[in-house]
Coordinates of C-alpha atoms in Angstrom, one line a residue:
X1452 CA 69.8 175.5 73.7
X1453 CA 67.5 176.9 76.2
X1454 CA 65.2 174.2 75.2
X1455 CA 67.9 171.6 75.4
X1456 CA 68.6 172.5 78.8
X1457 CA 64.9 172.7 80.0
X1458 CA 64.4 169.2 78.7
X1459 CA 67.2 168.2 80.8
X1460 CA 66.3 169.6 83.8
X1461 CA 62.9 168.1 83.3
X1462 CA 64.5 164.7 83.0
X1463 CA 66.5 165.0 86.2
X1464 CA 63.3 166.0 88.2
X1465 CA 61.4 163.1 86.8
X1466 CA 64.2 160.8 87.7
X1467 CA 64.7 162.5 90.9
X1468 CA 60.9 162.1 91.6
X1469 CA 60.8 158.5 90.6
X1470 CA 63.8 157.7 92.8
X1471 CA 62.0 159.0 95.9
X1472 CA 58.9 157.2 95.1
X1473 CA 60.6 153.9 94.7
X1474 CA 63.0 154.3 97.3
X1475 CA 61.5 156.1 100.3
X1476 CA 59.5 152.8 101.4
X1477 CA 62.8 151.4 102.7
X1478 CA 64.1 154.2 104.8
X1479 CA 62.7 152.8 108.0
X1480 CA 64.3 149.3 107.6
X1481 CA 67.3 150.7 106.5
X1482 CA 67.6 152.8 109.7
X1483 CA 67.2 149.8 111.6
X1484 CA 69.9 148.0 109.5
X1485 CA 72.4 150.9 110.1
X1486 CA 71.5 151.0 113.8
X1487 CA 72.3 147.1 114.1
X1488 CA 75.6 147.9 112.7
X1489 CA 76.5 151.0 114.4
X1490 CA 74.5 150.9 118.0
X1491 CA 73.8 154.6 117.7
X1492 CA 70.4 156.3 116.4
X1493 CA 71.8 159.3 115.5
X1494 CA 74.8 157.6 113.6
X1495 CA 72.3 155.6 111.7
X1496 CA 70.2 158.2 110.8
X1497 CA 73.1 160.2 109.1
X1498 CA 74.2 157.0 107.6
X1499 CA 70.8 156.7 106.1
X1500 CA 70.9 160.0 104.6
X1501 CA 74.5 159.2 103.1
X1502 CA 72.9 155.9 101.6
X1503 CA 70.3 158.1 99.9
X1504 CA 72.5 160.7 98.6
X1505 CA 74.6 158.0 97.3
X1506 CA 72.1 156.2 95.7
X1507 CA 70.3 159.2 94.1
X1508 CA 73.8 160.1 92.6
X1509 CA 74.3 156.7 91.0
X1510 CA 70.5 156.1 90.1
X1511 CA 71.4 156.5 86.3
X1512 CA 73.9 153.6 86.7
X1513 CA 71.4 151.2 88.4
X1514 CA 70.8 148.5 85.9
X1515 CA 68.2 146.6 88.0
X1516 CA 70.2 143.3 88.3
X1517 CA 69.0 143.4 91.7
X1518 CA 66.2 144.8 93.6
X1519 CA 66.2 148.2 94.6
X1520 CA 65.6 147.0 98.0
X1521 CA 69.0 144.9 97.7
X1522 CA 71.0 147.7 95.9
X1523 CA 70.0 150.3 98.7
X1524 CA 71.0 147.7 101.4
X1525 CA 74.5 147.3 99.5
X1526 CA 75.1 151.0 99.7
X1527 CA 74.0 151.1 103.2
X1528 CA 76.3 148.5 104.5
X1529 CA 79.5 149.9 102.6
X1530 CA 78.6 153.2 104.1
X1531 CA 78.6 151.6 107.6
X1532 CA 81.6 149.8 107.1
X1533 CA 83.6 153.0 106.0
X1534 CA 82.1 154.9 109.0
X1535 CA 83.4 152.2 111.7
X1536 CA 86.7 152.5 110.4
X1537 CA 86.9 155.9 112.3
X1538 CA 84.7 155.0 115.0
X1539 CA 85.2 152.9 118.4
X1540 CA 82.6 150.4 119.4
X1541 CA 79.7 151.3 121.6
X1542 CA 79.1 149.3 124.5
X1543 CA 77.3 149.9 128.0
X1544 CA 78.7 150.5 131.5
X1545 CA 79.4 146.8 132.4
X1546 CA 82.1 146.5 129.6
X1547 CA 84.0 149.4 131.1
X1548 CA 84.2 149.2 134.7
X1549 CA 83.4 146.6 137.6
X1550 CA 80.3 146.9 139.4
X1551 CA 79.8 149.7 141.5
X1552 CA 79.6 148.5 145.4
X1553 CA 78.2 151.2 147.2
X1554 CA 74.8 152.6 146.0
X1555 CA 75.5 155.9 147.6
X1556 CA 78.8 156.4 145.6
X1557 CA 79.0 159.5 143.5
X1558 CA 77.9 159.3 139.8
X1559 CA 80.8 158.8 137.3
X1560 CA 81.0 159.7 133.6
X1561 CA 83.2 158.4 131.2
X1562 CA 86.2 160.5 129.7
X1563 CA 84.7 160.5 126.1
X1564 CA 81.5 161.2 124.3
X1565 CA 80.0 158.7 122.3
X1566 CA 80.6 155.8 124.2
X1567 CA 77.2 154.0 124.9
X1568 CA 74.9 152.1 122.9
X1569 CA 71.6 153.8 122.4
X1570 CA 68.3 152.5 122.4
X1571 CA 66.2 152.4 119.1
X1572 CA 62.5 153.9 119.6
X1573 CA 59.8 151.1 118.4
X1574 CA 58.1 154.0 116.3
X1575 CA 61.3 154.6 114.4
X1576 CA 61.5 150.8 113.4
X1577 CA 57.9 150.1 112.6
X1578 CA 57.6 149.0 109.0
X1579 CA 54.3 148.2 107.1
X1580 CA 54.7 144.4 107.2
X1581 CA 51.6 142.4 108.6
X1582 CA 53.4 139.4 108.9
X1583 CA 53.4 138.0 112.6
X1584 CA 56.7 135.9 112.0
X1585 CA 58.7 138.8 110.6
X1586 CA 57.7 141.3 113.4
X1587 CA 58.9 138.8 116.0
X1588 CA 62.0 138.0 114.3
X1589 CA 62.7 141.4 113.7
X1590 CA 62.2 142.4 117.6
X1591 CA 64.5 139.6 118.6
X1592 CA 67.2 140.8 116.6
X1593 CA 66.8 144.5 117.5
X1594 CA 66.8 143.9 121.5
X1595 CA 69.3 145.8 123.2
X1596 CA 71.6 142.8 124.5
X1597 CA 71.7 141.5 120.8
X1598 CA 72.4 144.9 119.7
X1599 CA 75.1 145.3 122.5
X1600 CA 76.7 142.1 121.6
X1601 CA 76.9 142.7 117.9
X1602 CA 79.0 145.8 118.7
X1603 CA 81.8 143.3 119.8
X1604 CA 82.1 141.8 116.9
X1605 CA 84.6 143.2 114.0
X1606 CA 83.0 145.4 111.4
X1607 CA 83.1 142.9 108.6
X1608 CA 81.7 140.2 111.1
X1609 CA 78.8 142.4 111.8
X1610 CA 78.1 142.9 108.2
X1611 CA 78.3 139.1 107.8
X1612 CA 76.2 138.0 110.6
X1613 CA 73.3 140.8 109.7
X1614 CA 73.3 140.2 106.0
X1615 CA 73.2 136.3 106.5
X1616 CA 71.2 135.7 109.7
X1617 CA 68.7 139.0 110.0
X1618 CA 68.1 139.8 106.0
X1619 CA 68.8 136.0 104.7
X1620 CA 71.3 137.1 102.1
X1621 CA 73.0 134.3 100.3
X1622 CA 76.7 133.5 101.1
X1623 CA 77.6 134.4 97.5
X1624 CA 75.9 137.7 97.7
X1625 CA 77.8 139.0 100.9
X1626 CA 81.1 137.6 99.2
X1627 CA 80.4 139.9 96.3
X1628 CA 79.4 142.8 98.3
X1629 CA 82.4 142.5 100.6
X1630 CA 84.8 141.3 97.7
X1631 CA 86.1 138.1 99.3
X1632 CA 85.3 134.5 98.8
X1633 CA 82.2 132.6 99.6
X1634 CA 84.4 130.4 102.2
X1635 CA 85.7 133.6 103.7
X1636 CA 82.0 134.8 104.4
X1637 CA 81.2 131.2 105.8
X1638 CA 84.2 131.5 108.1
X1639 CA 83.3 134.9 109.3
X1640 CA 79.6 133.9 109.8
X1641 CA 80.9 131.0 112.2
X1642 CA 83.3 133.2 114.2
X1643 CA 80.4 135.8 114.4
X1644 CA 77.8 133.3 115.6
X1645 CA 80.1 131.6 118.0
X1646 CA 81.2 134.8 119.6
X1647 CA 77.6 135.9 120.0
X1648 CA 76.9 132.7 121.7
X1649 CA 79.9 133.4 124.1
X1650 CA 78.7 136.7 124.9
X1651 CA 75.2 135.3 126.2
X1652 CA 71.9 136.7 125.6
X1653 CA 68.8 136.8 127.9
X1654 CA 67.2 133.7 126.3
X1655 CA 64.1 134.0 128.8
X1656 CA 63.1 137.6 127.6
X1657 CA 59.5 137.7 127.1
X1658 CA 59.6 140.7 124.4
X1659 CA 58.8 138.5 121.7
X1660 CA 57.4 134.9 123.0
X1661 CA 55.1 136.3 125.6
X1662 CA 54.7 140.2 125.2
X1663 CA 51.7 139.7 127.9
X1664 CA 53.9 139.1 130.5
X1665 CA 56.2 141.9 129.5
X1666 CA 53.1 144.4 129.7
X1667 CA 52.2 143.2 133.1
X1668 CA 55.6 143.5 134.5
X1669 CA 55.9 146.9 132.9
X1670 CA 52.6 148.1 134.8
X1671 CA 53.9 146.6 138.0
X1672 CA 57.4 148.4 137.7
X1673 CA 55.3 151.9 137.0
X1674 CA 53.1 151.1 139.6
X1675 CA 56.1 150.6 142.4
X1676 CA 57.9 153.6 141.3
X1677 CA 54.6 156.0 141.2
X1678 CA 53.4 154.7 144.7
X1679 CA 57.1 154.4 146.2
X1680 CA 56.3 150.8 146.7
X1681 CA 59.6 149.1 147.5
X1682 CA 58.3 145.6 148.5
X1683 CA 56.5 145.6 145.1
X1684 CA 59.7 146.3 143.3
X1685 CA 61.6 143.5 145.3
X1686 CA 59.3 141.1 144.3
X1687 CA 59.4 142.2 140.8
X1688 CA 63.2 142.0 140.0
X1689 CA 65.1 139.1 139.4
X1690 CA 67.8 138.0 142.2
X1691 CA 70.4 138.7 139.6
X1692 CA 69.0 141.7 137.9
X1693 CA 71.4 144.3 136.5
X1694 CA 70.9 148.1 136.3
X1695 CA 72.8 150.4 133.8
X1696 CA 72.3 154.0 133.7
X1697 CA 74.0 155.5 130.7
X1698 CA 75.8 158.2 130.1
X1699 CA 77.2 157.2 133.9
X1700 CA 79.6 154.5 134.4
X1701 CA 78.0 153.4 137.8
X1702 CA 76.1 150.0 137.5
X1703 CA 74.9 147.4 139.9
X1704 CA 74.4 143.8 139.7
X1705 CA 71.9 141.8 142.2
X1706 CA 68.6 142.6 143.6
X1707 CA 69.8 144.1 147.2
X1708 CA 72.2 146.8 145.4
X1709 CA 69.9 147.6 142.8
X1710 CA 66.7 148.1 145.3
X1711 CA 68.8 150.2 147.8
X1712 CA 69.9 152.5 144.6
X1713 CA 66.5 152.9 143.3
X1714 CA 64.8 153.5 146.7
X1715 CA 67.4 156.0 147.6
X1716 CA 67.0 157.9 144.6
X1717 CA 64.1 156.9 142.5
X1718 CA 61.3 155.8 144.6
X1719 CA 60.7 158.8 146.8
X1720 CA 57.4 159.8 145.6
X1721 CA 56.2 162.5 143.2
X1722 CA 57.4 160.3 140.0
X1723 CA 55.1 159.8 136.9
X1724 CA 55.7 157.0 134.2
X1725 CA 54.5 157.0 130.7
X1726 CA 54.8 153.4 128.6
X1727 CA 56.7 153.6 125.6
X1728 CA 58.9 150.7 123.8
X1729 CA 62.5 150.5 122.6
X1730 CA 64.4 147.7 120.7
X1731 CA 61.0 145.6 120.8
X1732 CA 61.0 145.8 124.8
X1733 CA 58.9 147.4 127.2
X1734 CA 60.0 150.8 128.3
X1735 CA 59.1 154.0 130.0
X1736 CA 59.7 157.7 130.4
X1737 CA 60.2 158.7 134.1
X1738 CA 59.2 162.2 134.7
X1739 CA 60.6 163.9 138.1
X1740 CA 60.3 167.4 139.9
X1741 CA 63.0 170.0 138.9
X1742 CA 65.9 169.6 141.3
X1743 CA 65.4 171.8 144.5
X1744 CA 62.5 173.6 142.6
X1745 CA 59.3 171.5 143.3
X1746 CA 56.6 172.6 141.5
X1747 CA 53.4 171.6 139.6
X1748 CA 55.2 170.1 136.4
X1749 CA 57.4 166.9 136.3
X1750 CA 60.1 166.8 133.7
X1751 CA 61.0 163.9 131.6
X1752 CA 64.3 163.0 132.5
X1753 CA 64.8 159.3 132.1
X1754 CA 64.2 156.3 129.7
X1755 CA 64.1 152.6 131.3
X1756 CA 64.4 150.1 129.1
X1757 CA 63.5 146.5 130.7
X1758 CA 64.2 143.1 129.9
X1759 CA 61.5 140.8 131.2
X1760 CA 61.5 137.2 131.8
X1761 CA 59.2 134.6 133.2
X1762 CA 60.9 134.9 136.6
X1763 CA 60.9 138.7 137.0
X1764 CA 63.1 141.7 135.3
X1765 CA 66.5 140.7 134.6
X1766 CA 67.8 144.0 133.3
X1767 CA 67.1 147.6 133.5
X1768 CA 69.0 150.2 131.4
X1769 CA 67.8 153.7 132.6
X1770 CA 69.3 156.5 130.2
X1771 CA 69.5 159.8 131.5
X1772 CA 69.9 161.8 128.5
X1773 CA 67.6 164.3 127.2
X1774 CA 68.4 163.7 123.8
X1775 CA 67.4 160.0 124.2
X1776 CA 64.2 160.8 125.8
X1777 CA 63.3 163.3 123.3
X1778 CA 63.4 160.6 120.4
X1779 CA 60.4 158.9 122.0
X1780 CA 57.8 161.8 121.1
X1781 CA 56.1 161.7 124.6
X1782 CA 55.7 165.2 126.3
X1783 CA 58.6 167.0 127.7
X1784 CA 56.4 167.8 130.9
X1785 CA 53.5 166.3 133.0
X1786 CA 51.1 167.6 135.8
X1787 CA 52.5 166.6 139.4
X1788 CA 50.1 164.0 141.0
X1789 CA 47.7 165.3 143.2
X1790 CA 48.9 164.6 147.1
X1791 CA 46.9 163.0 149.3
X1792 CA 45.6 164.7 152.3

């Protein structure tokens, strides 16, 4: 009896080890998939964990009729659809309230938490693929504006759009997963594409086609802030630039109000910035002195995600959220810059 129990435990251990070895390489791409569906890194990580738990429990029943990767995507998609039944869609401030007219207006927060689309650190999304075309496509469909637009679709439309247009599944495969007809999948895809087109997107974004332009604009952005150079900031921003600042509702549209707000609050000197990347876009972590307690250390306070175009920076989404900033793995503090005599 004991030997039979021991043999059973050994079999379970062997199968568990095999599952981990075969399934673990897909963890990061599944995280990106769940993030596209949910618009939240925290929620995506939870759903990936749930996916692996479900898959491990059902691994004995996996018959290999599809690839393990496809099987995991099926489980992850169904888990996301279930989660979306109990969640409100995530947005950015511009979807909730009109643009703020006065740059000196008090900062306001929404009545509830978990309302905004979160940024995805590029380091969390990086996979082992070396195919440049795959990398560019992945970045295009990970951009913040694309992710925000997807959140406006129904849960089913999100799944259909992502499975068909991003993962290149056949309509029949999606229909089997969603338990509907191929015609229904094609109809949902058409509606989803139409709505994404109506919502618009930054077609001039240089995050994919000309990354060098994005890098140059990021360097100019950092220089403008660290040197309190308002003139450089004016030159860098497009006339129709938008600034949004989750978790606050305040947002600004147009170069003049954006520059007035940033000049008053963010370019007063003593700021440092470190470059990073989010959603395949240039980004920086901004370090500030502690409020009312200037000292030798600056503290990581804000993540700025930039949409860069051939004609300048068209959108800044500045997340002032410690949990968001900490995901990027940069130092929590930096030494203050030496003051000029």
